[in-house]
Short mmCIF file of N, CA and C and ligand atoms in Angstrom, two decimals:
data_model
loop_
_atom_site.label_atom_id
_atom_site.label_comp_id
_atom_site.label_asym_id
_atom_site.label_seq_id
_atom_site.Cartn_x
_atom_site.Cartn_y
_atom_site.Cartn_z
N MET A 276 28.29 69.07 22.83
CA MET A 276 28.43 68.04 23.89
C MET A 276 28.98 66.76 23.27
N PHE A 277 30.17 66.39 23.67
CA PHE A 277 30.81 65.19 23.11
C PHE A 277 30.56 64.01 24.05
N THR A 278 29.74 63.06 23.56
CA THR A 278 29.36 61.92 24.41
C THR A 278 30.12 60.67 23.97
N ALA A 279 30.61 59.93 24.96
CA ALA A 279 31.26 58.64 24.71
C ALA A 279 30.52 57.55 25.49
N ILE A 280 30.60 56.34 24.95
CA ILE A 280 29.96 55.18 25.59
C ILE A 280 31.05 54.23 26.05
N TYR A 281 30.94 53.75 27.27
CA TYR A 281 31.85 52.70 27.72
C TYR A 281 30.99 51.48 28.07
N PRO A 282 30.94 50.49 27.17
CA PRO A 282 30.04 49.35 27.39
C PRO A 282 30.77 48.17 28.04
N GLY A 283 30.00 47.32 28.70
CA GLY A 283 30.60 46.11 29.25
C GLY A 283 29.59 45.30 30.04
N SER A 284 30.05 44.17 30.53
CA SER A 284 29.19 43.32 31.36
C SER A 284 29.24 43.77 32.82
N PHE A 285 30.40 44.25 33.26
CA PHE A 285 30.59 44.77 34.62
C PHE A 285 30.03 43.81 35.68
N ASP A 286 30.57 42.60 35.66
CA ASP A 286 30.04 41.54 36.53
C ASP A 286 31.12 40.99 37.46
N PRO A 287 31.64 41.77 38.39
CA PRO A 287 31.30 43.14 38.74
C PRO A 287 32.36 44.11 38.17
N ILE A 288 32.12 45.41 38.42
CA ILE A 288 33.10 46.43 38.03
C ILE A 288 34.39 46.23 38.82
N THR A 289 35.53 46.42 38.13
CA THR A 289 36.84 46.26 38.78
C THR A 289 37.59 47.61 38.75
N ASN A 290 38.72 47.64 39.43
CA ASN A 290 39.53 48.87 39.39
C ASN A 290 40.16 49.07 38.01
N GLY A 291 40.28 48.00 37.24
CA GLY A 291 40.74 48.13 35.85
C GLY A 291 39.71 48.90 35.03
N HIS A 292 38.43 48.52 35.18
CA HIS A 292 37.36 49.27 34.51
C HIS A 292 37.40 50.74 34.96
N LEU A 293 37.54 50.93 36.26
CA LEU A 293 37.50 52.30 36.81
C LEU A 293 38.65 53.15 36.29
N ASP A 294 39.79 52.52 36.09
CA ASP A 294 40.94 53.22 35.54
C ASP A 294 40.61 53.73 34.13
N VAL A 295 39.99 52.88 33.32
CA VAL A 295 39.61 53.27 31.96
C VAL A 295 38.51 54.34 32.01
N ILE A 296 37.57 54.16 32.93
CA ILE A 296 36.48 55.14 33.07
C ILE A 296 37.04 56.52 33.41
N GLY A 297 38.00 56.56 34.33
CA GLY A 297 38.61 57.83 34.71
C GLY A 297 39.26 58.50 33.51
N ARG A 298 39.99 57.72 32.72
CA ARG A 298 40.64 58.28 31.53
C ARG A 298 39.59 58.77 30.53
N ALA A 299 38.56 57.96 30.29
CA ALA A 299 37.54 58.33 29.30
C ALA A 299 36.76 59.56 29.75
N SER A 300 36.55 59.70 31.05
CA SER A 300 35.76 60.84 31.54
C SER A 300 36.51 62.16 31.34
N ARG A 301 37.83 62.08 31.18
CA ARG A 301 38.60 63.30 30.93
C ARG A 301 38.62 63.65 29.43
N LEU A 302 38.24 62.67 28.60
CA LEU A 302 38.25 62.91 27.15
C LEU A 302 36.89 63.39 26.63
N ALA A 303 35.83 62.95 27.30
CA ALA A 303 34.48 63.26 26.81
C ALA A 303 33.80 64.27 27.74
N ASP A 304 32.83 65.00 27.19
CA ASP A 304 32.03 65.88 28.06
C ASP A 304 31.10 65.03 28.91
N ARG A 305 30.59 63.98 28.27
CA ARG A 305 29.61 63.12 28.94
C ARG A 305 30.00 61.68 28.64
N LEU A 306 30.12 60.88 29.68
CA LEU A 306 30.45 59.46 29.49
C LEU A 306 29.28 58.62 29.98
N VAL A 307 28.76 57.77 29.10
CA VAL A 307 27.68 56.88 29.48
C VAL A 307 28.26 55.48 29.64
N VAL A 308 28.20 54.95 30.84
CA VAL A 308 28.65 53.58 31.08
C VAL A 308 27.44 52.69 30.84
N GLY A 309 27.54 51.82 29.86
CA GLY A 309 26.41 50.96 29.47
C GLY A 309 26.63 49.54 29.95
N VAL A 310 25.75 49.08 30.80
CA VAL A 310 25.88 47.72 31.35
C VAL A 310 24.99 46.80 30.52
N LEU A 311 25.60 45.79 29.92
CA LEU A 311 24.85 44.89 29.03
C LEU A 311 23.91 43.99 29.82
N LEU A 312 22.64 44.03 29.43
CA LEU A 312 21.61 43.26 30.15
C LEU A 312 21.80 41.76 29.97
N ASN A 313 21.80 41.33 28.71
CA ASN A 313 21.81 39.88 28.46
C ASN A 313 23.17 39.42 27.97
N SER A 314 24.15 39.47 28.85
CA SER A 314 25.48 39.06 28.45
C SER A 314 25.50 37.55 28.23
N ASN A 315 26.14 37.10 27.14
CA ASN A 315 26.22 35.65 26.94
C ASN A 315 27.27 35.01 27.85
N LYS A 316 27.83 35.86 28.74
CA LYS A 316 28.77 35.31 29.73
C LYS A 316 28.02 34.79 30.95
N ASN A 317 26.69 34.81 30.91
CA ASN A 317 25.89 34.31 32.02
C ASN A 317 26.29 34.97 33.34
N PRO A 318 25.95 36.25 33.52
CA PRO A 318 26.45 37.03 34.65
C PRO A 318 26.08 36.45 36.03
N MET A 319 26.96 36.66 36.97
CA MET A 319 26.71 36.22 38.34
C MET A 319 25.72 37.17 39.03
N TYR A 320 25.86 38.47 38.74
CA TYR A 320 24.98 39.47 39.36
C TYR A 320 23.88 39.88 38.38
N PRO A 321 22.64 40.00 38.87
CA PRO A 321 21.57 40.49 37.99
C PRO A 321 21.83 41.93 37.56
N ILE A 322 21.17 42.35 36.51
CA ILE A 322 21.44 43.65 35.92
C ILE A 322 21.31 44.80 36.93
N GLU A 323 20.28 44.75 37.79
CA GLU A 323 20.07 45.85 38.75
C GLU A 323 21.29 46.00 39.66
N GLU A 324 21.83 44.87 40.10
CA GLU A 324 22.99 44.93 41.01
C GLU A 324 24.25 45.40 40.29
N ARG A 325 24.40 44.96 39.02
CA ARG A 325 25.59 45.40 38.27
C ARG A 325 25.53 46.91 38.03
N VAL A 326 24.33 47.41 37.72
CA VAL A 326 24.18 48.85 37.51
C VAL A 326 24.44 49.59 38.82
N GLU A 327 23.87 49.10 39.91
CA GLU A 327 24.00 49.76 41.21
C GLU A 327 25.46 49.80 41.68
N MET A 328 26.16 48.67 41.53
CA MET A 328 27.58 48.61 41.94
C MET A 328 28.42 49.58 41.10
N THR A 329 28.08 49.65 39.81
CA THR A 329 28.83 50.53 38.90
C THR A 329 28.54 51.99 39.24
N ARG A 330 27.26 52.29 39.50
CA ARG A 330 26.86 53.66 39.86
C ARG A 330 27.60 54.13 41.12
N GLU A 331 27.62 53.27 42.11
CA GLU A 331 28.29 53.59 43.36
C GLU A 331 29.78 53.89 43.11
N ALA A 332 30.38 53.11 42.23
CA ALA A 332 31.82 53.25 41.96
C ALA A 332 32.17 54.56 41.24
N VAL A 333 31.21 55.12 40.50
CA VAL A 333 31.52 56.32 39.70
C VAL A 333 30.81 57.57 40.22
N LYS A 334 30.26 57.47 41.44
CA LYS A 334 29.38 58.56 41.90
C LYS A 334 30.11 59.90 42.06
N SER A 335 31.44 59.87 42.16
CA SER A 335 32.15 61.14 42.33
C SER A 335 32.39 61.87 41.00
N TYR A 336 32.07 61.23 39.88
CA TYR A 336 32.28 61.89 38.58
C TYR A 336 30.99 62.61 38.14
N PRO A 337 31.06 63.93 37.97
CA PRO A 337 29.84 64.65 37.57
C PRO A 337 29.40 64.37 36.13
N ASN A 338 30.30 63.93 35.27
CA ASN A 338 29.92 63.78 33.85
C ASN A 338 29.67 62.33 33.43
N ILE A 339 29.46 61.46 34.43
CA ILE A 339 29.23 60.04 34.09
C ILE A 339 27.81 59.62 34.45
N GLU A 340 27.19 58.91 33.52
CA GLU A 340 25.88 58.29 33.78
C GLU A 340 26.04 56.78 33.61
N VAL A 341 25.29 56.03 34.40
CA VAL A 341 25.33 54.58 34.27
C VAL A 341 23.92 54.11 33.92
N THR A 342 23.84 53.29 32.88
CA THR A 342 22.53 52.77 32.49
C THR A 342 22.71 51.38 31.90
N HIS A 343 21.62 50.66 31.72
CA HIS A 343 21.77 49.34 31.10
C HIS A 343 21.30 49.40 29.66
N PHE A 344 21.73 48.41 28.88
CA PHE A 344 21.24 48.33 27.50
C PHE A 344 21.11 46.89 27.09
N ASP A 345 20.31 46.70 26.05
CA ASP A 345 20.11 45.38 25.49
C ASP A 345 20.18 45.53 23.97
N GLY A 346 20.43 44.48 23.26
CA GLY A 346 20.49 44.58 21.80
C GLY A 346 21.84 45.09 21.34
N LEU A 347 21.84 45.66 20.14
CA LEU A 347 23.11 46.07 19.54
C LEU A 347 23.71 47.30 20.21
N LEU A 348 25.02 47.20 20.46
CA LEU A 348 25.74 48.32 21.08
C LEU A 348 25.64 49.58 20.22
N VAL A 349 25.76 49.42 18.91
CA VAL A 349 25.74 50.61 18.04
C VAL A 349 24.40 51.35 18.11
N GLU A 350 23.32 50.58 18.31
CA GLU A 350 21.99 51.21 18.43
C GLU A 350 21.89 52.00 19.73
N PHE A 351 22.43 51.38 20.79
CA PHE A 351 22.46 52.05 22.10
C PHE A 351 23.27 53.34 22.00
N ALA A 352 24.43 53.25 21.36
CA ALA A 352 25.30 54.43 21.22
C ALA A 352 24.55 55.54 20.48
N GLU A 353 23.84 55.16 19.44
CA GLU A 353 23.10 56.15 18.66
C GLU A 353 22.01 56.81 19.51
N ARG A 354 21.29 55.97 20.27
CA ARG A 354 20.22 56.52 21.13
C ARG A 354 20.79 57.53 22.13
N GLU A 355 22.00 57.28 22.60
CA GLU A 355 22.63 58.17 23.59
C GLU A 355 23.33 59.36 22.94
N GLY A 356 23.35 59.38 21.63
CA GLY A 356 24.01 60.48 20.92
C GLY A 356 25.52 60.41 21.03
N ALA A 357 26.07 59.20 21.18
CA ALA A 357 27.53 59.06 21.36
C ALA A 357 28.24 59.03 20.02
N ARG A 358 29.42 59.63 19.99
CA ARG A 358 30.24 59.60 18.77
C ARG A 358 31.35 58.56 18.88
N ILE A 359 31.69 58.17 20.10
CA ILE A 359 32.73 57.14 20.24
C ILE A 359 32.33 56.06 21.25
N ILE A 360 32.87 54.86 20.99
CA ILE A 360 32.77 53.74 21.93
C ILE A 360 34.16 53.60 22.53
N VAL A 361 34.23 53.52 23.83
CA VAL A 361 35.53 53.34 24.49
C VAL A 361 35.64 51.89 24.94
N ARG A 362 36.78 51.27 24.67
CA ARG A 362 37.07 49.94 25.20
C ARG A 362 38.47 49.95 25.79
N GLY A 363 38.66 49.21 26.85
CA GLY A 363 39.97 49.13 27.49
C GLY A 363 40.74 47.94 26.95
N ILE A 364 42.04 48.13 26.78
CA ILE A 364 42.91 47.03 26.34
C ILE A 364 43.93 46.79 27.45
N ARG A 365 44.00 45.55 27.92
CA ARG A 365 44.97 45.23 28.98
C ARG A 365 46.26 44.69 28.38
N ALA A 366 46.10 43.74 27.50
CA ALA A 366 47.29 43.08 26.93
C ALA A 366 46.96 42.75 25.48
N ILE A 367 47.97 42.29 24.77
CA ILE A 367 47.79 42.00 23.34
C ILE A 367 46.72 40.93 23.12
N SER A 368 46.54 40.09 24.12
CA SER A 368 45.53 39.02 24.01
C SER A 368 44.11 39.59 23.89
N ASP A 369 43.87 40.78 24.40
CA ASP A 369 42.55 41.41 24.27
C ASP A 369 42.31 41.89 22.84
N TYR A 370 43.41 42.14 22.13
CA TYR A 370 43.32 42.91 20.88
C TYR A 370 42.49 42.23 19.80
N GLU A 371 42.68 40.92 19.65
CA GLU A 371 42.03 40.21 18.55
C GLU A 371 40.51 40.34 18.61
N PHE A 372 39.95 40.04 19.78
CA PHE A 372 38.51 40.10 19.96
C PHE A 372 38.02 41.55 19.85
N GLU A 373 38.78 42.45 20.44
CA GLU A 373 38.38 43.87 20.42
C GLU A 373 38.37 44.41 18.98
N LEU A 374 39.36 44.00 18.20
CA LEU A 374 39.44 44.44 16.81
C LEU A 374 38.24 43.92 16.03
N GLN A 375 37.91 42.65 16.28
CA GLN A 375 36.76 42.04 15.60
C GLN A 375 35.47 42.82 15.92
N MET A 376 35.28 43.12 17.21
CA MET A 376 34.08 43.87 17.60
C MET A 376 34.08 45.26 16.99
N ALA A 377 35.23 45.92 17.06
CA ALA A 377 35.32 47.30 16.56
C ALA A 377 35.02 47.35 15.07
N LEU A 378 35.54 46.37 14.32
CA LEU A 378 35.32 46.39 12.87
C LEU A 378 33.88 46.04 12.53
N MET A 379 33.29 45.13 13.30
CA MET A 379 31.87 44.82 13.08
C MET A 379 31.00 46.04 13.40
N ASN A 380 31.32 46.69 14.50
CA ASN A 380 30.55 47.89 14.87
C ASN A 380 30.71 48.99 13.82
N ARG A 381 31.91 49.08 13.26
CA ARG A 381 32.14 50.09 12.21
C ARG A 381 31.33 49.76 10.96
N ARG A 382 31.27 48.45 10.67
CA ARG A 382 30.47 48.01 9.51
C ARG A 382 28.99 48.37 9.71
N LEU A 383 28.53 48.21 10.96
CA LEU A 383 27.12 48.48 11.25
C LEU A 383 26.81 49.97 11.27
N LYS A 384 27.75 50.76 11.81
CA LYS A 384 27.56 52.23 11.91
C LYS A 384 28.89 52.91 11.62
N PRO A 385 29.15 53.21 10.36
CA PRO A 385 30.46 53.73 9.96
C PRO A 385 30.89 55.03 10.67
N ASP A 386 29.92 55.82 11.15
CA ASP A 386 30.30 57.11 11.75
C ASP A 386 30.74 56.98 13.21
N LEU A 387 30.51 55.82 13.76
CA LEU A 387 30.81 55.63 15.18
C LEU A 387 32.23 55.05 15.31
N GLU A 388 33.09 55.76 16.02
CA GLU A 388 34.48 55.28 16.16
C GLU A 388 34.65 54.51 17.47
N THR A 389 35.49 53.48 17.43
CA THR A 389 35.89 52.81 18.67
C THR A 389 37.27 53.32 19.04
N VAL A 390 37.41 53.70 20.30
CA VAL A 390 38.70 54.20 20.79
C VAL A 390 39.18 53.25 21.88
N PHE A 391 40.40 52.78 21.76
CA PHE A 391 40.96 51.89 22.78
C PHE A 391 41.82 52.68 23.75
N LEU A 392 41.56 52.47 25.02
CA LEU A 392 42.39 53.10 26.04
C LEU A 392 43.14 52.01 26.80
N MET A 393 44.39 52.27 27.12
CA MET A 393 45.19 51.30 27.86
C MET A 393 44.96 51.49 29.35
N ALA A 394 44.49 50.44 29.98
CA ALA A 394 44.34 50.50 31.44
C ALA A 394 45.73 50.57 32.06
N GLY A 395 45.83 51.11 33.28
CA GLY A 395 47.11 51.15 33.99
C GLY A 395 47.70 49.76 34.08
N GLU A 396 49.03 49.66 33.98
CA GLU A 396 49.68 48.34 33.92
C GLU A 396 49.44 47.52 35.19
N GLN A 397 49.16 48.24 36.31
CA GLN A 397 48.90 47.50 37.56
C GLN A 397 47.61 46.69 37.49
N TYR A 398 46.79 46.97 36.46
CA TYR A 398 45.53 46.23 36.30
C TYR A 398 45.57 45.27 35.11
N SER A 399 46.75 45.06 34.55
CA SER A 399 46.83 44.29 33.30
C SER A 399 46.35 42.85 33.47
N PHE A 400 46.33 42.35 34.69
CA PHE A 400 45.90 40.95 34.91
C PHE A 400 44.51 40.88 35.54
N VAL A 401 43.90 42.03 35.76
CA VAL A 401 42.62 42.04 36.50
C VAL A 401 41.45 41.87 35.53
N SER A 402 40.61 40.90 35.80
CA SER A 402 39.36 40.74 35.04
C SER A 402 38.26 40.36 36.03
N SER A 403 37.01 40.64 35.66
CA SER A 403 35.89 40.29 36.54
C SER A 403 35.89 38.78 36.79
N ARG A 404 36.19 38.01 35.75
CA ARG A 404 36.16 36.55 35.88
C ARG A 404 37.17 36.06 36.91
N ILE A 405 38.38 36.57 36.83
CA ILE A 405 39.44 36.09 37.73
C ILE A 405 39.20 36.59 39.16
N ILE A 406 38.64 37.79 39.27
CA ILE A 406 38.31 38.35 40.59
C ILE A 406 37.29 37.45 41.29
N LYS A 407 36.26 37.03 40.53
CA LYS A 407 35.21 36.18 41.13
C LYS A 407 35.81 34.85 41.57
N GLU A 408 36.71 34.32 40.76
CA GLU A 408 37.31 33.02 41.10
C GLU A 408 38.14 33.13 42.38
N VAL A 409 38.95 34.18 42.47
CA VAL A 409 39.80 34.36 43.65
C VAL A 409 38.93 34.59 44.89
N ALA A 410 37.90 35.42 44.72
CA ALA A 410 37.00 35.71 45.86
C ALA A 410 36.30 34.43 46.32
N ARG A 411 35.86 33.63 45.36
CA ARG A 411 35.15 32.38 45.68
C ARG A 411 36.04 31.45 46.49
N LEU A 412 37.34 31.49 46.18
CA LEU A 412 38.27 30.58 46.85
C LEU A 412 38.90 31.21 48.10
N GLY A 413 38.39 32.39 48.49
CA GLY A 413 38.81 33.01 49.74
C GLY A 413 40.10 33.82 49.64
N GLY A 414 40.56 34.11 48.42
CA GLY A 414 41.78 34.91 48.24
C GLY A 414 41.51 36.40 48.41
N ASP A 415 42.60 37.15 48.59
CA ASP A 415 42.50 38.60 48.82
C ASP A 415 42.32 39.33 47.48
N ILE A 416 41.23 40.08 47.37
CA ILE A 416 40.98 40.86 46.14
C ILE A 416 41.08 42.37 46.40
N GLY A 417 41.62 42.73 47.56
CA GLY A 417 41.78 44.14 47.94
C GLY A 417 42.61 44.88 46.90
N GLY A 418 42.20 46.10 46.60
CA GLY A 418 42.94 46.94 45.65
C GLY A 418 42.64 46.63 44.20
N MET A 419 41.87 45.56 43.97
CA MET A 419 41.57 45.20 42.57
C MET A 419 40.12 45.52 42.20
N VAL A 420 39.30 45.72 43.22
CA VAL A 420 37.90 46.14 43.00
C VAL A 420 37.61 47.26 44.00
N PRO A 421 36.58 48.09 43.75
CA PRO A 421 36.23 49.12 44.73
C PRO A 421 35.81 48.46 46.05
N PRO A 422 36.01 49.17 47.19
CA PRO A 422 35.72 48.56 48.50
C PRO A 422 34.31 47.99 48.63
N HIS A 423 33.29 48.68 48.07
CA HIS A 423 31.92 48.15 48.22
C HIS A 423 31.73 46.85 47.44
N VAL A 424 32.45 46.70 46.33
CA VAL A 424 32.36 45.47 45.54
C VAL A 424 33.08 44.34 46.29
N GLU A 425 34.22 44.69 46.89
CA GLU A 425 34.97 43.69 47.67
C GLU A 425 34.07 43.15 48.79
N ALA A 426 33.39 44.06 49.48
CA ALA A 426 32.52 43.65 50.60
C ALA A 426 31.38 42.76 50.11
N LEU A 427 30.79 43.12 48.97
CA LEU A 427 29.67 42.33 48.43
C LEU A 427 30.14 40.93 48.01
N LEU A 428 31.30 40.88 47.37
CA LEU A 428 31.82 39.58 46.93
C LEU A 428 32.13 38.69 48.13
N LYS A 429 32.78 39.30 49.14
CA LYS A 429 33.14 38.53 50.34
C LYS A 429 31.89 37.97 51.00
N ALA A 430 30.88 38.86 51.15
CA ALA A 430 29.64 38.45 51.82
C ALA A 430 28.98 37.31 51.05
N ARG A 431 28.98 37.42 49.75
CA ARG A 431 28.33 36.41 48.92
C ARG A 431 29.01 35.05 49.06
N PHE A 432 30.33 35.05 48.99
CA PHE A 432 31.02 33.76 49.02
C PHE A 432 31.12 33.18 50.43
N GLU A 433 31.14 34.07 51.44
CA GLU A 433 31.10 33.55 52.82
C GLU A 433 29.77 32.82 53.04
N LYS A 434 28.70 33.43 52.52
CA LYS A 434 27.37 32.83 52.66
C LYS A 434 27.33 31.47 51.94
N GLU A 435 27.95 31.42 50.76
CA GLU A 435 27.96 30.15 50.01
C GLU A 435 28.72 29.07 50.77
N LEU A 436 29.83 29.48 51.42
CA LEU A 436 30.66 28.50 52.13
C LEU A 436 29.94 27.94 53.36
N THR A 437 29.09 28.79 53.98
CA THR A 437 28.40 28.35 55.21
C THR A 437 27.07 27.62 54.90
N LYS A 438 26.75 27.49 53.60
CA LYS A 438 25.50 26.81 53.21
C LYS A 438 25.59 25.32 53.51
O1 LIG B 942 32.73 43.51 29.34
P1 LIG B 942 32.55 42.70 28.10
O2 LIG B 942 31.72 41.46 28.39
O3 LIG B 942 33.85 42.38 27.43
O4 LIG B 942 31.70 43.60 27.06
C1 LIG B 942 31.27 43.10 25.83
C2 LIG B 942 30.26 44.05 25.15
C3 LIG B 942 29.13 44.40 26.08
C4 LIG B 942 30.97 45.33 24.74
C5 LIG B 942 29.74 43.32 23.87
O5 LIG B 942 29.33 42.03 24.20
C6 LIG B 942 28.57 44.04 23.20
O6 LIG B 942 28.72 45.11 22.68
N1 LIG B 942 27.37 43.42 23.24
C7 LIG B 942 26.17 44.00 22.69
C8 LIG B 942 25.67 43.22 21.48
C9 LIG B 942 26.36 43.66 20.22
O7 LIG B 942 26.27 44.80 19.79
N2 LIG B 942 27.09 42.73 19.58
C10 LIG B 942 27.83 42.96 18.38
C11 LIG B 942 29.16 43.64 18.68
S1 LIG B 942 30.34 43.00 17.58
#
C-alpha cells in the first residue's frame, strides 16, 4: 500500500488544491489530506470546518482520507505510514519556500520524499488568501472553489456586510 500525504492549511480548499489532489490520488494507493490545526497563517475557518469542507470536496474519491494534524509534518507522515509528501507548485514564486520546506523535511526524515505536482495552469493564480479577499469584496469566485465552499464564503461575507 503506497500512501502519500498532501498537507496544507486549506482555509478554504480551492479548485487548485483539488486539481493537485486528483493528480496525487492517481499516483498513490492511499492519499491522506492533512489539514494543519495551528497554522501560523491565522486561519479564517476553525479546524473542524476546514476538515469538513475538504472532506465534502473529495468525497467522490475512494482512496482519499481527510484528517487534521498538529506538530511536525514529518511526524504526521510517519504516523500515517506515508512514503511521500505531495505539494503543489503554481508558479516559480512558490518554489523558494517549497524547496526550503522540502529540504528541512528531508533533513528531519531522510527517507521521506517530497514530490511537487504542477497544478493546472488555469489555477496558477488561485490561492485561498486571494479567494477570501475577492469573496469579501463581493467579487465572483465561481469556478475557483468547489460550489459548497463558494456558498459558504458568500454566506459568511453577506452576513458580515449586513452587520
Ligand atoms: O497550505 P500551506 O499553508 O502552504 O501549508 C503549509 C504546511 C501545512 C505544509 C506547513 O506549514 C507544515 O508542514 N506545517 C507543519 C509544521 C512543520 O512540520 N514545519 C516544518 C516544515 S519545514
